[in-house]
XYZ file of C-alpha atoms in Angstrom:
185
model
C 65.367 -72.325 -22.857
C 64.200 -72.792 -19.280
C 67.756 -73.446 -18.136
C 68.692 -69.889 -19.229
C 66.407 -68.460 -16.488
C 68.142 -70.437 -13.773
C 70.668 -68.027 -12.247
C 72.915 -70.882 -11.317
C 73.763 -71.544 -14.960
C 74.524 -67.919 -15.925
C 78.059 -66.768 -16.386
C 79.254 -63.494 -14.802
C 78.568 -61.303 -17.834
C 75.009 -62.580 -18.120
C 74.402 -62.003 -14.397
C 75.726 -58.446 -14.687
C 73.528 -57.808 -17.713
C 70.468 -59.150 -15.793
C 71.235 -56.923 -12.771
C 71.717 -53.880 -15.012
C 68.433 -54.478 -16.818
C 66.618 -54.839 -13.460
C 68.181 -51.592 -12.192
C 67.179 -49.866 -15.420
C 63.603 -51.159 -15.098
C 63.489 -50.023 -11.453
C 64.762 -46.526 -12.414
C 62.137 -46.279 -15.154
C 59.417 -47.301 -12.682
C 60.531 -44.694 -10.121
C 60.782 -42.058 -12.847
C 57.238 -42.875 -14.003
C 55.961 -42.689 -10.409
C 57.702 -39.310 -9.962
C 56.180 -37.931 -13.174
C 52.705 -39.112 -12.111
C 53.089 -37.498 -8.667
C 54.184 -34.187 -10.213
C 51.282 -34.332 -12.679
C 48.839 -34.995 -9.823
C 50.211 -32.019 -7.856
C 49.942 -29.721 -10.888
C 46.357 -30.853 -11.569
C 45.416 -30.342 -7.925
C 46.944 -26.856 -7.976
C 45.082 -25.926 -11.170
C 41.837 -27.213 -9.686
C 42.241 -25.068 -6.577
C 43.772 -21.898 -8.069
C 42.617 -22.052 -11.673
C 44.687 -21.457 -14.754
C 47.312 -18.741 -14.492
C 46.152 -15.605 -16.291
C 42.631 -16.996 -16.606
C 41.160 -14.376 -14.296
C 40.714 -11.034 -16.012
C 40.096 -9.226 -12.723
C 43.052 -7.424 -11.205
C 44.790 -9.213 -8.372
C 44.061 -6.355 -5.988
C 41.005 -4.164 -5.616
C 41.351 -0.494 -4.853
C 39.074 1.036 -2.222
C 37.265 2.964 -4.959
C 36.684 -0.223 -6.998
C 35.254 -1.900 -3.882
C 32.859 1.012 -3.307
C 31.662 0.954 -6.929
C 31.253 -2.849 -6.896
C 29.226 -2.731 -3.670
C 27.061 0.068 -5.095
C 26.472 -1.905 -8.304
C 25.500 -4.959 -6.244
C 22.983 -2.879 -4.284
C 21.441 -1.631 -7.542
C 21.284 -5.206 -8.904
C 19.556 -6.322 -5.696
C 17.115 -3.433 -6.047
C 16.296 -4.660 -9.562
C 15.492 -8.091 -8.066
C 13.302 -6.526 -5.370
C 11.391 -4.525 -7.995
C 10.011 -7.752 -9.493
C 9.803 -9.939 -6.369
C 8.548 -7.436 -3.781
C 10.700 -9.411 -1.310
C 12.803 -7.286 1.031
C 15.232 -10.166 1.571
C 16.557 -9.356 -1.928
C 18.051 -6.108 -0.609
C 18.782 -7.236 2.943
C 22.518 -7.806 2.379
C 23.254 -4.657 0.380
C 20.995 -2.031 2.013
C 21.015 -0.634 5.532
C 17.764 -1.828 7.151
C 17.604 1.413 9.153
C 18.364 3.580 6.114
C 15.855 5.816 4.359
C 15.924 3.878 1.076
C 15.248 0.497 2.709
C 12.396 2.054 4.692
C 10.961 3.462 1.444
C 11.145 0.041 -0.219
C 9.479 -1.569 2.825
C 6.641 0.967 2.560
C 6.270 0.273 -1.181
C 6.253 -3.483 -0.574
C 3.300 -3.117 1.831
C 1.381 -0.879 -0.581
C 1.725 -3.128 -3.625
C -1.342 -5.123 -4.504
C -1.423 -8.519 -6.174
C 1.301 -10.963 -6.986
C 4.869 -9.867 -7.708
C 5.518 -9.340 -11.412
C 8.267 -11.983 -11.408
C 11.404 -12.453 -13.470
C 13.335 -11.251 -15.250
C 14.617 -8.608 -12.840
C 15.234 -5.019 -13.777
C 18.820 -4.400 -14.786
C 20.165 -1.251 -13.176
C 23.486 -0.047 -14.553
C 25.327 3.083 -13.551
C 27.486 5.003 -16.013
C 29.780 7.991 -15.648
C 30.329 7.038 -12.008
C 32.233 9.425 -9.778
C 33.070 8.482 -6.206
C 32.663 11.424 -3.868
C 33.755 11.488 -0.223
C 31.525 13.761 1.885
C 33.689 16.021 4.017
C 31.718 15.429 7.205
C 31.630 11.582 7.213
C 34.611 9.287 6.643
C 32.300 6.241 6.607
C 30.156 7.481 3.686
C 30.697 7.705 -0.057
C 28.485 8.949 -2.854
C 28.348 7.359 -6.292
C 27.254 10.065 -8.687
C 26.179 9.058 -12.156
C 23.384 8.090 -14.470
C 21.409 4.930 -13.679
C 19.760 3.123 -16.566
C 16.941 0.792 -15.546
C 15.924 -1.735 -18.200
C 13.727 -4.801 -18.478
C 12.745 -6.725 -21.612
C 9.436 -5.494 -23.004
C 9.545 -2.178 -21.114
C 10.807 1.278 -21.966
C 14.210 2.025 -20.410
C 14.249 4.581 -17.619
C 17.149 6.905 -16.771
C 17.882 8.653 -13.506
C 20.630 11.054 -12.447
C 21.361 9.816 -8.956
C 23.627 10.225 -6.022
C 23.777 6.766 -4.471
C 24.773 7.216 -0.834
C 26.704 4.287 0.630
C 27.794 3.773 4.189
C 30.630 1.537 5.372
C 29.690 -1.587 7.318
C 32.751 -2.514 9.382
C 30.960 -5.586 10.792
C 30.573 -6.973 7.264
C 34.243 -7.148 6.215
C 34.281 -3.526 5.121
C 31.370 -3.731 2.679
C 29.539 -0.607 1.619
C 25.758 -0.743 1.944
C 23.236 1.516 0.254
C 21.895 4.190 2.612
C 19.780 6.338 0.291
C 19.408 7.669 -3.245
C 18.914 11.303 -4.213
C 18.069 12.818 -7.586
C 20.726 15.126 -9.042
C 20.748 17.590 -11.922
C 23.089 15.300 -13.847
C 26.777 15.350 -14.533
């Protein structure tokens, strides 16, 4: 049997068969390597970009959607501040020189005792209308009803105009300027 592996004792047809089987094995190896490389690229792409169609958010955000989202974030931050008494909770979403931030700073100084702690108040706005004041291109008003809830407490409702002002230095984010009571919508 060992003499069959010695290439010197193989006839031409056996040598051709041996070469063909080696070429076939080499092709299979390269094909396997190619498949593994493609699989690795696809996995890397999915890791970076996520599954196609897995994101329910629209691919683009309209200016109005951005304004509403920034206003909702400011209200969520306000709900955090209400239980922490820490102005850093609203620092990113409120104008520090705005009337509402100044009011919260005054309230923070007047509060006695420890903060009430989590969970935060949840502030949700419904029936939102985006209004553009005619005198200021860099301001928008979110008009709607704000529901403020926290487990174990009675819900509170407010009819508010939430005044936002554009912050060009912050990638076009809208920050809360002030809040005014309205008669409702």
